[in-house]
Amino acid sequence: AQSVTQLDSHVSVSEGTPVLLRCNYSSSYSPSLFWYVQHPNKGLQLLLKYTSAATLVKGINGFEAEFKKSETSFHLTKPSAHMSDAAEYFCVVSDQAKGGKLIFGQGTELSVKP
Amino acid sequence: GAVVSQHPSWVICKSGTSVKIECRSLDFQATTMFWYRQFPKQSLMLMATSNEGSKATYEQGVEKDKFLINHASLTLSTLTVTSAHPEDSSFYICSARDPRETVANSPLHFGNGTRLTVT
């Protein structure tokens, strides 16, 4: 069975400092992995996706993630946090055995201090 | 890019009444749409998979008669919360996958969600 674990329920950074949101996955297949962002009372917006092409994936708003098979990780990073980055972030894996059903991590709340 | 529109964005209703939420794919045809429920500070829980022209597939523990799903066209799925009660208050989000992207690596495109409050 496929799963994802987000290692931190809450991360707090200062504006202008780097962001690291951690995600580990478990998959029997070569996984398809995604990061989504959710602002309060909004739907989810796709930040980036990994689909077995380049291991370093660049997304929107300056975010990127690196797929590391040896560590079964797909951590999300950004060099410099902005106040508008404060939101909930979800790491997601696509369960190919179940027709692409998405399996969500528990979410990480990112706070950005001025 | 693919756009999913959800309406209404928020609704307040009295206990015992029914509420309908609409989910539309605006620039693609979606044979399948997904309905999620999200409690405060929690992740998304898949409720059901809506299939155009056929019955929806419900996840274990989700009441079919409470959450009626209709997918009458390739661009519209509706979720009706019947005889709503305060415990049904939640954030409901629909999503769809653009068929022009392969299933294995295609993301879901989400609506903006509906905040339901039952008084």
PDB file of C-alpha atoms in Angstrom:
ATOM      1  CA  ALA A   1       0.000   0.000   0.000  1.00  0.00           C
ATOM      2  CA  GLN A   2       1.130   3.493  -0.732  1.00  0.00           C
ATOM      3  CA  SER A   3       1.300   6.193   1.912  1.00  0.00           C
ATOM      4  CA  VAL A   4       2.904   9.504   2.764  1.00  0.00           C
ATOM      5  CA  THR A   5       4.028  10.864   6.089  1.00  0.00           C
ATOM      6  CA  GLN A   6       4.569  14.523   6.726  1.00  0.00           C
ATOM      7  CA  LEU A   7       7.020  14.703   9.550  1.00  0.00           C
ATOM      8  CA  ASP A   8       5.977  18.076  10.963  1.00  0.00           C
ATOM      9  CA  SER A   9       2.442  19.193  11.711  1.00  0.00           C
ATOM     10  CA  HIS A  10       3.589  22.792  12.095  1.00  0.00           C
ATOM     11  CA  VAL A  11       6.620  24.726  10.882  1.00  0.00           C
ATOM     12  CA  SER A  12       7.380  28.325  11.750  1.00  0.00           C
ATOM     13  CA  VAL A  13       9.973  30.443   9.930  1.00  0.00           C
ATOM     14  CA  SER A  14      10.886  34.093   9.698  1.00  0.00           C
ATOM     15  CA  GLU A  15      10.285  36.008   6.510  1.00  0.00           C
ATOM     16  CA  GLY A  16      13.291  35.781   4.222  1.00  0.00           C
ATOM     17  CA  THR A  17      14.621  32.538   5.710  1.00  0.00           C
ATOM     18  CA  PRO A  18      14.537  29.115   4.034  1.00  0.00           C
ATOM     19  CA  VAL A  19      11.570  26.797   4.211  1.00  0.00           C
ATOM     20  CA  LEU A  20      11.803  23.013   4.570  1.00  0.00           C
ATOM     21  CA  LEU A  21       8.669  20.866   4.742  1.00  0.00           C
ATOM     22  CA  ARG A  22       9.427  17.184   5.084  1.00  0.00           C
ATOM     23  CA  CYS A  23       7.638  14.279   3.456  1.00  0.00           C
ATOM     24  CA  ASN A  24       8.436  10.574   3.344  1.00  0.00           C
ATOM     25  CA  TYR A  25       6.585   8.143   1.147  1.00  0.00           C
ATOM     26  CA  SER A  26       5.999   4.435   0.964  1.00  0.00           C
ATOM     27  CA  SER A  27       5.291   2.912  -2.421  1.00  0.00           C
ATOM     28  CA  SER A  28       5.513  -0.420  -4.163  1.00  0.00           C
ATOM     29  CA  TYR A  29       5.708   1.302  -7.514  1.00  0.00           C
ATOM     30  CA  SER A  30       7.669   4.154  -8.959  1.00  0.00           C
ATOM     31  CA  PRO A  31       5.562   6.831  -7.320  1.00  0.00           C
ATOM     32  CA  SER A  32       3.889   9.945  -8.619  1.00  0.00           C
ATOM     33  CA  LEU A  33       4.193  12.575  -5.903  1.00  0.00           C
ATOM     34  CA  PHE A  34       2.667  16.001  -5.524  1.00  0.00           C
ATOM     35  CA  TRP A  35       2.753  18.970  -3.209  1.00  0.00           C
ATOM     36  CA  TYR A  36      -0.392  21.043  -2.788  1.00  0.00           C
ATOM     37  CA  VAL A  37      -0.950  24.273  -0.884  1.00  0.00           C
ATOM     38  CA  GLN A  38      -4.195  25.297   0.777  1.00  0.00           C
ATOM     39  CA  HIS A  39      -4.916  28.785   2.017  1.00  0.00           C
ATOM     40  CA  PRO A  40      -7.665  29.232   4.634  1.00  0.00           C
ATOM     41  CA  ASN A  41     -11.129  28.350   3.371  1.00  0.00           C
ATOM     42  CA  LYS A  42      -9.811  27.652  -0.089  1.00  0.00           C
ATOM     43  CA  GLY A  43      -9.350  24.597  -2.251  1.00  0.00           C
ATOM     44  CA  LEU A  44      -5.983  23.048  -2.995  1.00  0.00           C
ATOM     45  CA  GLN A  45      -3.522  24.452  -5.497  1.00  0.00           C
ATOM     46  CA  LEU A  46      -0.874  22.295  -7.110  1.00  0.00           C
ATOM     47  CA  LEU A  47       2.646  23.486  -6.323  1.00  0.00           C
ATOM     48  CA  LEU A  48       4.616  20.830  -8.169  1.00  0.00           C
ATOM     49  CA  LYS A  49       4.648  17.185  -9.198  1.00  0.00           C
ATOM     50  CA  TYR A  50       7.182  14.404  -9.598  1.00  0.00           C
ATOM     51  CA  THR A  51       6.508  11.787 -12.255  1.00  0.00           C
ATOM     52  CA  SER A  52       9.805   9.895 -12.696  1.00  0.00           C
ATOM     53  CA  ALA A  53      11.482  12.509 -14.845  1.00  0.00           C
ATOM     54  CA  ALA A  54      13.970  14.884 -13.202  1.00  0.00           C
ATOM     55  CA  THR A  55      14.490  14.228  -9.499  1.00  0.00           C
ATOM     56  CA  LEU A  56      14.632  17.943  -8.719  1.00  0.00           C
ATOM     57  CA  VAL A  57      11.270  19.421  -9.467  1.00  0.00           C
ATOM     58  CA  LYS A  58      10.614  23.142  -9.671  1.00  0.00           C
ATOM     59  CA  GLY A  59       7.163  24.455  -8.916  1.00  0.00           C
ATOM     60  CA  ILE A  60       5.314  27.703  -8.658  1.00  0.00           C
ATOM     61  CA  ASN A  61       6.097  30.568  -6.290  1.00  0.00           C
ATOM     62  CA  GLY A  62       9.752  29.589  -5.954  1.00  0.00           C
ATOM     63  CA  PHE A  63       9.131  26.191  -4.388  1.00  0.00           C
ATOM     64  CA  GLU A  64      10.985  23.070  -5.372  1.00  0.00           C
ATOM     65  CA  ALA A  65      11.218  19.480  -4.179  1.00  0.00           C
ATOM     66  CA  GLU A  66      13.781  16.747  -4.580  1.00  0.00           C
ATOM     67  CA  PHE A  67      12.856  13.105  -5.023  1.00  0.00           C
ATOM     68  CA  LYS A  68      15.331  10.880  -3.172  1.00  0.00           C
ATOM     69  CA  LYS A  69      14.610   7.209  -3.707  1.00  0.00           C
ATOM     70  CA  SER A  70      17.298   6.051  -1.291  1.00  0.00           C
ATOM     71  CA  GLU A  71      15.676   8.061   1.489  1.00  0.00           C
ATOM     72  CA  THR A  72      12.077   7.641   0.250  1.00  0.00           C
ATOM     73  CA  SER A  73      11.710  11.378   0.678  1.00  0.00           C
ATOM     74  CA  PHE A  74      10.165  14.237  -1.254  1.00  0.00           C
ATOM     75  CA  HIS A  75      10.873  17.314   0.838  1.00  0.00           C
ATOM     76  CA  LEU A  76       9.580  20.730  -0.197  1.00  0.00           C
ATOM     77  CA  THR A  77      11.899  23.713  -0.014  1.00  0.00           C
ATOM     78  CA  LYS A  78      12.011  27.404  -0.757  1.00  0.00           C
ATOM     79  CA  PRO A  79      15.092  29.594  -0.346  1.00  0.00           C
ATOM     80  CA  SER A  80      13.325  32.598   1.115  1.00  0.00           C
ATOM     81  CA  ALA A  81       9.929  32.594   2.794  1.00  0.00           C
ATOM     82  CA  HIS A  82       7.363  35.247   2.066  1.00  0.00           C
ATOM     83  CA  MET A  83       4.458  36.219   4.287  1.00  0.00           C
ATOM     84  CA  SER A  84       2.056  35.006   1.604  1.00  0.00           C
ATOM     85  CA  ASP A  85       3.514  31.490   1.908  1.00  0.00           C
ATOM     86  CA  ALA A  86       1.707  31.005   5.223  1.00  0.00           C
ATOM     87  CA  ALA A  87      -0.736  28.175   4.524  1.00  0.00           C
ATOM     88  CA  GLU A  88      -1.319  24.443   4.873  1.00  0.00           C
ATOM     89  CA  TYR A  89       0.809  22.166   2.709  1.00  0.00           C
ATOM     90  CA  PHE A  90      -0.044  18.616   1.706  1.00  0.00           C
ATOM     91  CA  CYS A  91       2.274  15.949   0.354  1.00  0.00           C
ATOM     92  CA  VAL A  92       0.333  13.520  -1.834  1.00  0.00           C
ATOM     93  CA  VAL A  93       1.075  10.231  -3.595  1.00  0.00           C
ATOM     94  CA  SER A  94      -0.922   8.783  -6.449  1.00  0.00           C
ATOM     95  CA  ASP A  95      -1.935   5.171  -5.844  1.00  0.00           C
ATOM     96  CA  GLN A  96      -1.479   3.650  -9.270  1.00  0.00           C
ATOM     97  CA  ALA A  97      -2.912   0.334  -8.148  1.00  0.00           C
ATOM     98  CA  LYS A  98      -6.204   2.092  -7.464  1.00  0.00           C
ATOM     99  CA  GLY A  99      -6.555   4.059 -10.662  1.00  0.00           C
ATOM    100  CA  GLY A 100      -4.595   7.059  -9.516  1.00  0.00           C
ATOM    101  CA  LYS A 101      -6.454   7.612  -6.254  1.00  0.00           C
ATOM    102  CA  LEU A 102      -4.665  10.285  -4.253  1.00  0.00           C
ATOM    103  CA  ILE A 103      -3.323   9.505  -0.803  1.00  0.00           C
ATOM    104  CA  PHE A 104      -2.876  12.634   1.319  1.00  0.00           C
ATOM    105  CA  GLY A 105      -0.397  13.318   4.061  1.00  0.00           C
ATOM    106  CA  GLN A 106      -1.612  14.823   7.291  1.00  0.00           C
ATOM    107  CA  GLY A 107      -0.601  18.311   6.282  1.00  0.00           C
ATOM    108  CA  THR A 108       1.962  20.805   7.554  1.00  0.00           C
ATOM    109  CA  GLU A 109       0.927  24.255   8.648  1.00  0.00           C
ATOM    110  CA  LEU A 110       3.523  26.844   7.691  1.00  0.00           C
ATOM    111  CA  SER A 111       3.658  30.069   9.674  1.00  0.00           C
ATOM    112  CA  VAL A 112       5.797  32.979   8.528  1.00  0.00           C
ATOM    113  CA  LYS A 113       6.841  35.584  11.063  1.00  0.00           C
ATOM    114  CA  PRO A 114       7.677  39.131  10.000  1.00  0.00           C
TER     115      PRO A 114
ATOM    116  CA  GLY B   1      -4.821  25.114 -17.225  1.00  0.00           C
ATOM    117  CA  ALA B   2      -7.625  22.938 -15.996  1.00  0.00           C
ATOM    118  CA  VAL B   3     -10.167  24.773 -13.861  1.00  0.00           C
ATOM    119  CA  VAL B   4     -12.733  23.368 -11.465  1.00  0.00           C
ATOM    120  CA  SER B   5     -15.462  25.661 -10.177  1.00  0.00           C
ATOM    121  CA  GLN B   6     -17.430  24.926  -7.008  1.00  0.00           C
ATOM    122  CA  HIS B   7     -20.574  26.667  -5.839  1.00  0.00           C
ATOM    123  CA  PRO B   8     -21.571  27.950  -3.374  1.00  0.00           C
ATOM    124  CA  SER B   9     -18.427  28.907  -1.501  1.00  0.00           C
ATOM    125  CA  TRP B  10     -20.325  28.968   1.764  1.00  0.00           C
ATOM    126  CA  VAL B  11     -23.814  28.090   2.921  1.00  0.00           C
ATOM    127  CA  ILE B  12     -25.705  28.181   6.185  1.00  0.00           C
ATOM    128  CA  CYS B  13     -28.787  26.026   6.564  1.00  0.00           C
ATOM    129  CA  LYS B  14     -31.135  24.891   9.271  1.00  0.00           C
ATOM    130  CA  SER B  15     -31.060  21.417  10.697  1.00  0.00           C
ATOM    131  CA  GLY B  16     -33.266  19.042   8.730  1.00  0.00           C
ATOM    132  CA  THR B  17     -32.984  20.814   5.404  1.00  0.00           C
ATOM    133  CA  SER B  18     -31.020  19.679   2.351  1.00  0.00           C
ATOM    134  CA  VAL B  19     -28.167  21.488   0.672  1.00  0.00           C
ATOM    135  CA  LYS B  20     -26.834  21.029  -2.851  1.00  0.00           C
ATOM    136  CA  ILE B  21     -23.234  21.765  -3.824  1.00  0.00           C
ATOM    137  CA  GLU B  22     -22.204  21.993  -7.468  1.00  0.00           C
ATOM    138  CA  CYS B  23     -18.865  21.155  -9.010  1.00  0.00           C
ATOM    139  CA  ARG B  24     -18.088  22.072 -12.612  1.00  0.00           C
ATOM    140  CA  SER B  25     -15.110  21.424 -14.819  1.00  0.00           C
ATOM    141  CA  LEU B  26     -14.832  24.569 -16.894  1.00  0.00           C
ATOM    142  CA  ASP B  27     -12.391  23.754 -19.676  1.00  0.00           C
ATOM    143  CA  PHE B  28     -12.363  19.979 -19.813  1.00  0.00           C
ATOM    144  CA  GLN B  29     -14.742  17.066 -19.616  1.00  0.00           C
ATOM    145  CA  ALA B  30     -14.512  14.990 -16.491  1.00  0.00           C
ATOM    146  CA  THR B  31     -15.985  11.505 -16.503  1.00  0.00           C
ATOM    147  CA  THR B  32     -14.898  11.193 -12.902  1.00  0.00           C
ATOM    148  CA  MET B  33     -15.002  13.713 -10.088  1.00  0.00           C
ATOM    149  CA  PHE B  34     -14.030  13.296  -6.463  1.00  0.00           C
ATOM    150  CA  TRP B  35     -15.694  14.664  -3.350  1.00  0.00           C
ATOM    151  CA  TYR B  36     -13.696  15.297  -0.209  1.00  0.00           C
ATOM    152  CA  ARG B  37     -14.568  16.415   3.274  1.00  0.00           C
ATOM    153  CA  GLN B  38     -12.164  18.299   5.455  1.00  0.00           C
ATOM    154  CA  PHE B  39     -12.479  18.889   9.193  1.00  0.00           C
ATOM    155  CA  PRO B  40     -10.662  21.833  10.816  1.00  0.00           C
ATOM    156  CA  LYS B  41      -6.905  21.381  10.975  1.00  0.00           C
ATOM    157  CA  GLN B  42      -7.139  17.983   9.298  1.00  0.00           C
ATOM    158  CA  SER B  43      -6.328  16.458   5.974  1.00  0.00           C
ATOM    159  CA  LEU B  44      -8.809  15.700   3.218  1.00  0.00           C
ATOM    160  CA  MET B  45     -10.987  12.626   3.484  1.00  0.00           C
ATOM    161  CA  LEU B  46     -12.253  11.116   0.251  1.00  0.00           C
ATOM    162  CA  MET B  47     -16.002  10.652   0.499  1.00  0.00           C
ATOM    163  CA  ALA B  48     -16.909   9.326  -2.908  1.00  0.00           C
ATOM    164  CA  THR B  49     -15.997   9.084  -6.552  1.00  0.00           C
ATOM    165  CA  SER B  50     -18.594  10.494  -8.892  1.00  0.00           C
ATOM    166  CA  ASN B  51     -18.941   8.718 -12.238  1.00  0.00           C
ATOM    167  CA  GLU B  52     -20.705  10.339 -15.164  1.00  0.00           C
ATOM    168  CA  GLY B  53     -23.802   8.402 -16.159  1.00  0.00           C
ATOM    169  CA  SER B  54     -23.524   5.811 -13.402  1.00  0.00           C
ATOM    170  CA  LYS B  55     -23.667   5.426  -9.653  1.00  0.00           C
ATOM    171  CA  ALA B  56     -21.102   7.025  -7.425  1.00  0.00           C
ATOM    172  CA  THR B  57     -18.616   4.907  -5.542  1.00  0.00           C
ATOM    173  CA  TYR B  58     -18.625   5.689  -1.831  1.00  0.00           C
ATOM    174  CA  GLU B  59     -15.781   5.189   0.588  1.00  0.00           C
ATOM    175  CA  GLN B  60     -16.263   2.977   3.580  1.00  0.00           C
ATOM    176  CA  GLY B  61     -18.221   4.659   6.336  1.00  0.00           C
ATOM    177  CA  VAL B  62     -19.832   7.318   4.126  1.00  0.00           C
ATOM    178  CA  GLU B  63     -23.624   7.191   4.104  1.00  0.00           C
ATOM    179  CA  LYS B  64     -24.963   6.994   0.565  1.00  0.00           C
ATOM    180  CA  ASP B  65     -28.421   8.211   1.545  1.00  0.00           C
ATOM    181  CA  LYS B  66     -27.015  11.145   3.467  1.00  0.00           C
ATOM    182  CA  PHE B  67     -24.638  12.346   0.762  1.00  0.00           C
ATOM    183  CA  LEU B  68     -26.343  12.039  -2.599  1.00  0.00           C
ATOM    184  CA  ILE B  69     -24.108  12.400  -5.623  1.00  0.00           C
ATOM    185  CA  ASN B  70     -25.289  13.017  -9.151  1.00  0.00           C
ATOM    186  CA  HIS B  71     -23.004  13.262 -12.170  1.00  0.00           C
ATOM    187  CA  ALA B  72     -25.459  13.962 -14.955  1.00  0.00           C
ATOM    188  CA  SER B  73     -23.066  15.501 -17.465  1.00  0.00           C
ATOM    189  CA  LEU B  74     -19.382  15.488 -18.313  1.00  0.00           C
ATOM    190  CA  THR B  75     -18.882  18.867 -16.690  1.00  0.00           C
ATOM    191  CA  LEU B  76     -21.143  18.804 -13.649  1.00  0.00           C
ATOM    192  CA  SER B  77     -21.314  16.771 -10.462  1.00  0.00           C
ATOM    193  CA  THR B  78     -23.498  17.644  -7.486  1.00  0.00           C
ATOM    194  CA  LEU B  79     -23.347  16.651  -3.852  1.00  0.00           C
ATOM    195  CA  THR B  80     -26.564  16.942  -1.859  1.00  0.00           C
ATOM    196  CA  VAL B  81     -26.378  16.763   1.905  1.00  0.00           C
ATOM    197  CA  THR B  82     -29.809  15.500   2.879  1.00  0.00           C
ATOM    198  CA  SER B  83     -31.520  16.210   6.190  1.00  0.00           C
ATOM    199  CA  ALA B  84     -28.469  18.093   7.347  1.00  0.00           C
ATOM    200  CA  HIS B  85     -27.470  18.114  11.002  1.00  0.00           C
ATOM    201  CA  PRO B  86     -24.865  20.181  12.860  1.00  0.00           C
ATOM    202  CA  GLU B  87     -22.372  17.304  12.684  1.00  0.00           C
ATOM    203  CA  ASP B  88     -22.470  17.621   8.886  1.00  0.00           C
ATOM    204  CA  SER B  89     -20.941  21.076   9.184  1.00  0.00           C
ATOM    205  CA  SER B  90     -17.631  20.890   7.388  1.00  0.00           C
ATOM    206  CA  PHE B  91     -15.604  22.017   4.398  1.00  0.00           C
ATOM    207  CA  TYR B  92     -16.471  20.078   1.253  1.00  0.00           C
ATOM    208  CA  ILE B  93     -14.123  20.101  -1.726  1.00  0.00           C
ATOM    209  CA  CYS B  94     -14.567  18.612  -5.173  1.00  0.00           C
ATOM    210  CA  SER B  95     -11.867  17.760  -7.659  1.00  0.00           C
ATOM    211  CA  ALA B  96     -11.382  16.321 -11.104  1.00  0.00           C
ATOM    212  CA  ARG B  97      -8.601  15.021 -13.260  1.00  0.00           C
ATOM    213  CA  ASP B  98      -7.998  16.445 -16.713  1.00  0.00           C
ATOM    214  CA  PRO B  99      -8.378  13.465 -19.115  1.00  0.00           C
ATOM    215  CA  ARG B 100      -5.809  15.009 -21.407  1.00  0.00           C
ATOM    216  CA  GLU B 101      -3.212  14.096 -18.767  1.00  0.00           C
ATOM    217  CA  THR B 102      -2.343  10.439 -18.189  1.00  0.00           C
ATOM    218  CA  VAL B 103      -3.803   8.976 -15.033  1.00  0.00           C
ATOM    219  CA  ALA B 104      -0.504   7.820 -13.608  1.00  0.00           C
ATOM    220  CA  ASN B 105       1.018  11.218 -13.263  1.00  0.00           C
ATOM    221  CA  SER B 106      -1.798  13.663 -13.490  1.00  0.00           C
ATOM    222  CA  PRO B 107      -2.719  15.777 -10.509  1.00  0.00           C
ATOM    223  CA  LEU B 108      -6.225  16.509  -9.366  1.00  0.00           C
ATOM    224  CA  HIS B 109      -7.598  19.982  -9.912  1.00  0.00           C
ATOM    225  CA  PHE B 110      -9.592  21.223  -6.965  1.00  0.00           C
ATOM    226  CA  GLY B 111     -12.525  23.531  -6.544  1.00  0.00           C
ATOM    227  CA  ASN B 112     -12.325  26.266  -3.937  1.00  0.00           C
ATOM    228  CA  GLY B 113     -14.475  24.336  -1.518  1.00  0.00           C
ATOM    229  CA  THR B 114     -17.809  24.924   0.197  1.00  0.00           C
ATOM    230  CA  ARG B 115     -18.066  25.809   3.875  1.00  0.00           C
ATOM    231  CA  LEU B 116     -21.289  24.258   5.165  1.00  0.00           C
ATOM    232  CA  THR B 117     -22.673  25.360   8.517  1.00  0.00           C
ATOM    233  CA  VAL B 118     -25.774  23.647   9.840  1.00  0.00           C
ATOM    234  CA  THR B 119     -27.534  25.464  12.668  1.00  0.00           C
TER     235      THR B 119
END
